Amino acid sequence: MKNILASKRSKAIVGIGIVAVSIGAISKIIINYPAGSCMKGSQQMTFDK
């Protein structure tokens, strides 16, 4: 059985995957989304023309 990381293409794909996962983890730590809804109480959105 050939080594999975033998070719440059598979090394590049694994590297891109690691970078993508690390960016996702960092952004989840940095960006704090509000726990509740964005609208307070019983506000309504109206679109005036």
PDB file of N, CA and C in Angstrom:
ATOM      1  N   MET A   1       0.849  -1.186   0.000  1.00  0.00           N
ATOM      2  CA  MET A   1       0.000   0.000   0.000  1.00  0.00           C
ATOM      3  C   MET A   1       0.889   1.243   0.000  1.00  0.00           C
ATOM      4  N   LYS A   2       0.561   2.162  -0.900  1.00  0.00           N
ATOM      5  CA  LYS A   2       1.357   3.380  -1.005  1.00  0.00           C
ATOM      6  C   LYS A   2       1.049   4.309   0.163  1.00  0.00           C
ATOM      7  N   ASN A   3       2.043   5.064   0.534  1.00  0.00           N
ATOM      8  CA  ASN A   3       1.860   6.047   1.598  1.00  0.00           C
ATOM      9  C   ASN A   3       0.902   7.138   1.111  1.00  0.00           C
ATOM     10  N   ILE A   4      -0.035   7.539   1.954  1.00  0.00           N
ATOM     11  CA  ILE A   4      -1.045   8.535   1.563  1.00  0.00           C
ATOM     12  C   ILE A   4      -0.382   9.879   1.256  1.00  0.00           C
ATOM     13  N   LEU A   5       0.629  10.249   2.018  1.00  0.00           N
ATOM     14  CA  LEU A   5       1.283  11.548   1.835  1.00  0.00           C
ATOM     15  C   LEU A   5       2.494  11.466   0.915  1.00  0.00           C
ATOM     16  N   ALA A   6       2.500  10.487   0.016  1.00  0.00           N
ATOM     17  CA  ALA A   6       3.653  10.321  -0.860  1.00  0.00           C
ATOM     18  C   ALA A   6       3.685  11.376  -1.961  1.00  0.00           C
ATOM     19  N   SER A   7       2.525  11.771  -2.479  1.00  0.00           N
ATOM     20  CA  SER A   7       2.517  12.725  -3.592  1.00  0.00           C
ATOM     21  C   SER A   7       2.361  14.153  -3.081  1.00  0.00           C
ATOM     22  N   LYS A   8       2.799  15.088  -3.902  1.00  0.00           N
ATOM     23  CA  LYS A   8       2.711  16.505  -3.543  1.00  0.00           C
ATOM     24  C   LYS A   8       1.256  16.961  -3.492  1.00  0.00           C
ATOM     25  N   ARG A   9       0.432  16.379  -4.363  1.00  0.00           N
ATOM     26  CA  ARG A   9      -0.976  16.776  -4.401  1.00  0.00           C
ATOM     27  C   ARG A   9      -1.688  16.433  -3.092  1.00  0.00           C
ATOM     28  N   SER A  10      -1.473  15.234  -2.585  1.00  0.00           N
ATOM     29  CA  SER A  10      -2.142  14.859  -1.342  1.00  0.00           C
ATOM     30  C   SER A  10      -1.581  15.633  -0.156  1.00  0.00           C
ATOM     31  N   LYS A  11      -0.304  15.971  -0.175  1.00  0.00           N
ATOM     32  CA  LYS A  11       0.259  16.816   0.878  1.00  0.00           C
ATOM     33  C   LYS A  11      -0.386  18.197   0.853  1.00  0.00           C
ATOM     34  N   ALA A  12      -0.610  18.721  -0.348  1.00  0.00           N
ATOM     35  CA  ALA A  12      -1.228  20.043  -0.473  1.00  0.00           C
ATOM     36  C   ALA A  12      -2.671  20.007   0.021  1.00  0.00           C
ATOM     37  N   ILE A  13      -3.402  18.945  -0.307  1.00  0.00           N
ATOM     38  CA  ILE A  13      -4.794  18.836   0.132  1.00  0.00           C
ATOM     39  C   ILE A  13      -4.870  18.736   1.647  1.00  0.00           C
ATOM     40  N   VAL A  14      -3.994  17.959   2.254  1.00  0.00           N
ATOM     41  CA  VAL A  14      -3.970  17.837   3.719  1.00  0.00           C
ATOM     42  C   VAL A  14      -3.593  19.174   4.357  1.00  0.00           C
ATOM     43  N   GLY A  15      -2.640  19.877   3.761  1.00  0.00           N
ATOM     44  CA  GLY A  15      -2.235  21.182   4.275  1.00  0.00           C
ATOM     45  C   GLY A  15      -3.363  22.194   4.220  1.00  0.00           C
ATOM     46  N   ILE A  16      -4.100  22.206   3.099  1.00  0.00           N
ATOM     47  CA  ILE A  16      -5.234  23.121   2.964  1.00  0.00           C
ATOM     48  C   ILE A  16      -6.319  22.770   3.980  1.00  0.00           C
ATOM     49  N   GLY A  17      -6.539  21.490   4.205  1.00  0.00           N
ATOM     50  CA  GLY A  17      -7.521  21.066   5.194  1.00  0.00           C
ATOM     51  C   GLY A  17      -7.154  21.513   6.597  1.00  0.00           C
ATOM     52  N   ILE A  18      -5.882  21.376   6.952  1.00  0.00           N
ATOM     53  CA  ILE A  18      -5.427  21.798   8.277  1.00  0.00           C
ATOM     54  C   ILE A  18      -5.578  23.305   8.443  1.00  0.00           C
ATOM     55  N   VAL A  19      -5.234  24.059   7.397  1.00  0.00           N
ATOM     56  CA  VAL A  19      -5.376  25.515   7.456  1.00  0.00           C
ATOM     57  C   VAL A  19      -6.845  25.895   7.600  1.00  0.00           C
ATOM     58  N   ALA A  20      -7.731  25.231   6.860  1.00  0.00           N
ATOM     59  CA  ALA A  20      -9.151  25.557   6.927  1.00  0.00           C
ATOM     60  C   ALA A  20      -9.731  25.262   8.312  1.00  0.00           C
ATOM     61  N   VAL A  21      -9.359  24.139   8.890  1.00  0.00           N
ATOM     62  CA  VAL A  21      -9.859  23.789  10.220  1.00  0.00           C
ATOM     63  C   VAL A  21      -9.330  24.762  11.259  1.00  0.00           C
ATOM     64  N   SER A  22      -8.068  25.146  11.154  1.00  0.00           N
ATOM     65  CA  SER A  22      -7.504  26.077  12.133  1.00  0.00           C
ATOM     66  C   SER A  22      -8.133  27.460  12.009  1.00  0.00           C
ATOM     67  N   ILE A  23      -8.414  27.915  10.790  1.00  0.00           N
ATOM     68  CA  ILE A  23      -9.083  29.210  10.615  1.00  0.00           C
ATOM     69  C   ILE A  23     -10.486  29.159  11.208  1.00  0.00           C
ATOM     70  N   GLY A  24     -11.194  28.058  11.005  1.00  0.00           N
ATOM     71  CA  GLY A  24     -12.524  27.908  11.585  1.00  0.00           C
ATOM     72  C   GLY A  24     -12.493  27.925  13.094  1.00  0.00           C
ATOM     73  N   ALA A  25     -11.515  27.250  13.691  1.00  0.00           N
ATOM     74  CA  ALA A  25     -11.416  27.215  15.148  1.00  0.00           C
ATOM     75  C   ALA A  25     -11.068  28.592  15.699  1.00  0.00           C
ATOM     76  N   ILE A  26     -10.167  29.294  15.055  1.00  0.00           N
ATOM     77  CA  ILE A  26      -9.776  30.630  15.517  1.00  0.00           C
ATOM     78  C   ILE A  26     -10.950  31.594  15.386  1.00  0.00           C
ATOM     79  N   SER A  27     -11.680  31.543  14.268  1.00  0.00           N
ATOM     80  CA  SER A  27     -12.798  32.460  14.096  1.00  0.00           C
ATOM     81  C   SER A  27     -13.920  32.165  15.085  1.00  0.00           C
ATOM     82  N   LYS A  28     -14.100  30.899  15.459  1.00  0.00           N
ATOM     83  CA  LYS A  28     -15.121  30.563  16.453  1.00  0.00           C
ATOM     84  C   LYS A  28     -14.742  31.138  17.810  1.00  0.00           C
ATOM     85  N   ILE A  29     -13.472  31.176  18.136  1.00  0.00           N
ATOM     86  CA  ILE A  29     -13.017  31.739  19.405  1.00  0.00           C
ATOM     87  C   ILE A  29     -13.134  33.264  19.393  1.00  0.00           C
ATOM     88  N   ILE A  30     -12.755  33.894  18.279  1.00  0.00           N
ATOM     89  CA  ILE A  30     -12.702  35.352  18.212  1.00  0.00           C
ATOM     90  C   ILE A  30     -14.090  35.962  18.084  1.00  0.00           C
ATOM     91  N   ILE A  31     -14.939  35.413  17.199  1.00  0.00           N
ATOM     92  CA  ILE A  31     -16.249  35.993  16.937  1.00  0.00           C
ATOM     93  C   ILE A  31     -17.242  35.445  17.950  1.00  0.00           C
ATOM     94  N   ASN A  32     -17.824  36.335  18.745  1.00  0.00           N
ATOM     95  CA  ASN A  32     -18.823  35.957  19.737  1.00  0.00           C
ATOM     96  C   ASN A  32     -20.191  36.367  19.226  1.00  0.00           C
ATOM     97  N   TYR A  33     -21.039  35.411  18.948  1.00  0.00           N
ATOM     98  CA  TYR A  33     -22.381  35.690  18.491  1.00  0.00           C
ATOM     99  C   TYR A  33     -23.290  35.879  19.708  1.00  0.00           C
ATOM    100  N   PRO A  34     -24.299  36.732  19.604  1.00  0.00           N
ATOM    101  CA  PRO A  34     -25.204  36.922  20.740  1.00  0.00           C
ATOM    102  C   PRO A  34     -25.987  35.652  21.031  1.00  0.00           C
ATOM    103  N   ALA A  35     -26.210  35.381  22.306  1.00  0.00           N
ATOM    104  CA  ALA A  35     -26.898  34.160  22.702  1.00  0.00           C
ATOM    105  C   ALA A  35     -28.381  34.226  22.350  1.00  0.00           C
ATOM    106  N   GLY A  36     -29.002  35.381  22.523  1.00  0.00           N
ATOM    107  CA  GLY A  36     -30.424  35.534  22.246  1.00  0.00           C
ATOM    108  C   GLY A  36     -30.656  36.001  20.824  1.00  0.00           C
ATOM    109  N   SER A  37     -31.870  36.459  20.595  1.00  0.00           N
ATOM    110  CA  SER A  37     -32.184  36.977  19.268  1.00  0.00           C
ATOM    111  C   SER A  37     -31.671  38.404  19.150  1.00  0.00           C
ATOM    112  N   CYS A  38     -31.574  38.872  17.935  1.00  0.00           N
ATOM    113  CA  CYS A  38     -31.062  40.217  17.705  1.00  0.00           C
ATOM    114  C   CYS A  38     -32.089  41.291  18.043  1.00  0.00           C
ATOM    115  N   MET A  39     -33.367  40.948  17.920  1.00  0.00           N
ATOM    116  CA  MET A  39     -34.417  41.932  18.164  1.00  0.00           C
ATOM    117  C   MET A  39     -34.874  41.848  19.610  1.00  0.00           C
ATOM    118  N   LYS A  40     -35.046  43.005  20.253  1.00  0.00           N
ATOM    119  CA  LYS A  40     -35.481  43.048  21.646  1.00  0.00           C
ATOM    120  C   LYS A  40     -37.001  43.131  21.712  1.00  0.00           C
ATOM    121  N   GLY A  41     -37.578  42.356  22.587  1.00  0.00           N
ATOM    122  CA  GLY A  41     -39.023  42.419  22.810  1.00  0.00           C
ATOM    123  C   GLY A  41     -39.821  42.053  21.576  1.00  0.00           C
ATOM    124  N   SER A  42     -40.869  42.839  21.331  1.00  0.00           N
ATOM    125  CA  SER A  42     -41.763  42.556  20.218  1.00  0.00           C
ATOM    126  C   SER A  42     -41.597  43.602  19.124  1.00  0.00           C
ATOM    127  N   GLN A  43     -40.377  43.886  18.755  1.00  0.00           N
ATOM    128  CA  GLN A  43     -40.130  44.849  17.703  1.00  0.00           C
ATOM    129  C   GLN A  43     -40.495  44.237  16.352  1.00  0.00           C
ATOM    130  N   GLN A  44     -40.911  45.097  15.446  1.00  0.00           N
ATOM    131  CA  GLN A  44     -41.232  44.656  14.107  1.00  0.00           C
ATOM    132  C   GLN A  44     -40.344  45.413  13.127  1.00  0.00           C
ATOM    133  N   MET A  45     -40.006  44.713  12.062  1.00  0.00           N
ATOM    134  CA  MET A  45     -39.255  45.365  10.997  1.00  0.00           C
ATOM    135  C   MET A  45     -40.239  45.840   9.949  1.00  0.00           C
ATOM    136  N   THR A  46     -40.166  47.122   9.610  1.00  0.00           N
ATOM    137  CA  THR A  46     -41.036  47.666   8.568  1.00  0.00           C
ATOM    138  C   THR A  46     -40.148  48.249   7.463  1.00  0.00           C
ATOM    139  N   PHE A  47     -40.585  48.079   6.258  1.00  0.00           N
ATOM    140  CA  PHE A  47     -39.857  48.597   5.120  1.00  0.00           C
ATOM    141  C   PHE A  47     -40.704  49.686   4.474  1.00  0.00           C
ATOM    142  N   ASP A  48     -40.315  50.936   4.716  1.00  0.00           N
ATOM    143  CA  ASP A  48     -41.054  52.073   4.151  1.00  0.00           C
ATOM    144  C   ASP A  48     -40.533  52.366   2.762  1.00  0.00           C
ATOM    145  N   LYS A  49     -41.475  52.672   1.873  1.00  0.00           N
ATOM    146  CA  LYS A  49     -41.078  53.017   0.487  1.00  0.00           C
ATOM    147  C   LYS A  49     -41.181  54.482   0.264  1.00  0.00           C
TER     148      LYS A  49
END
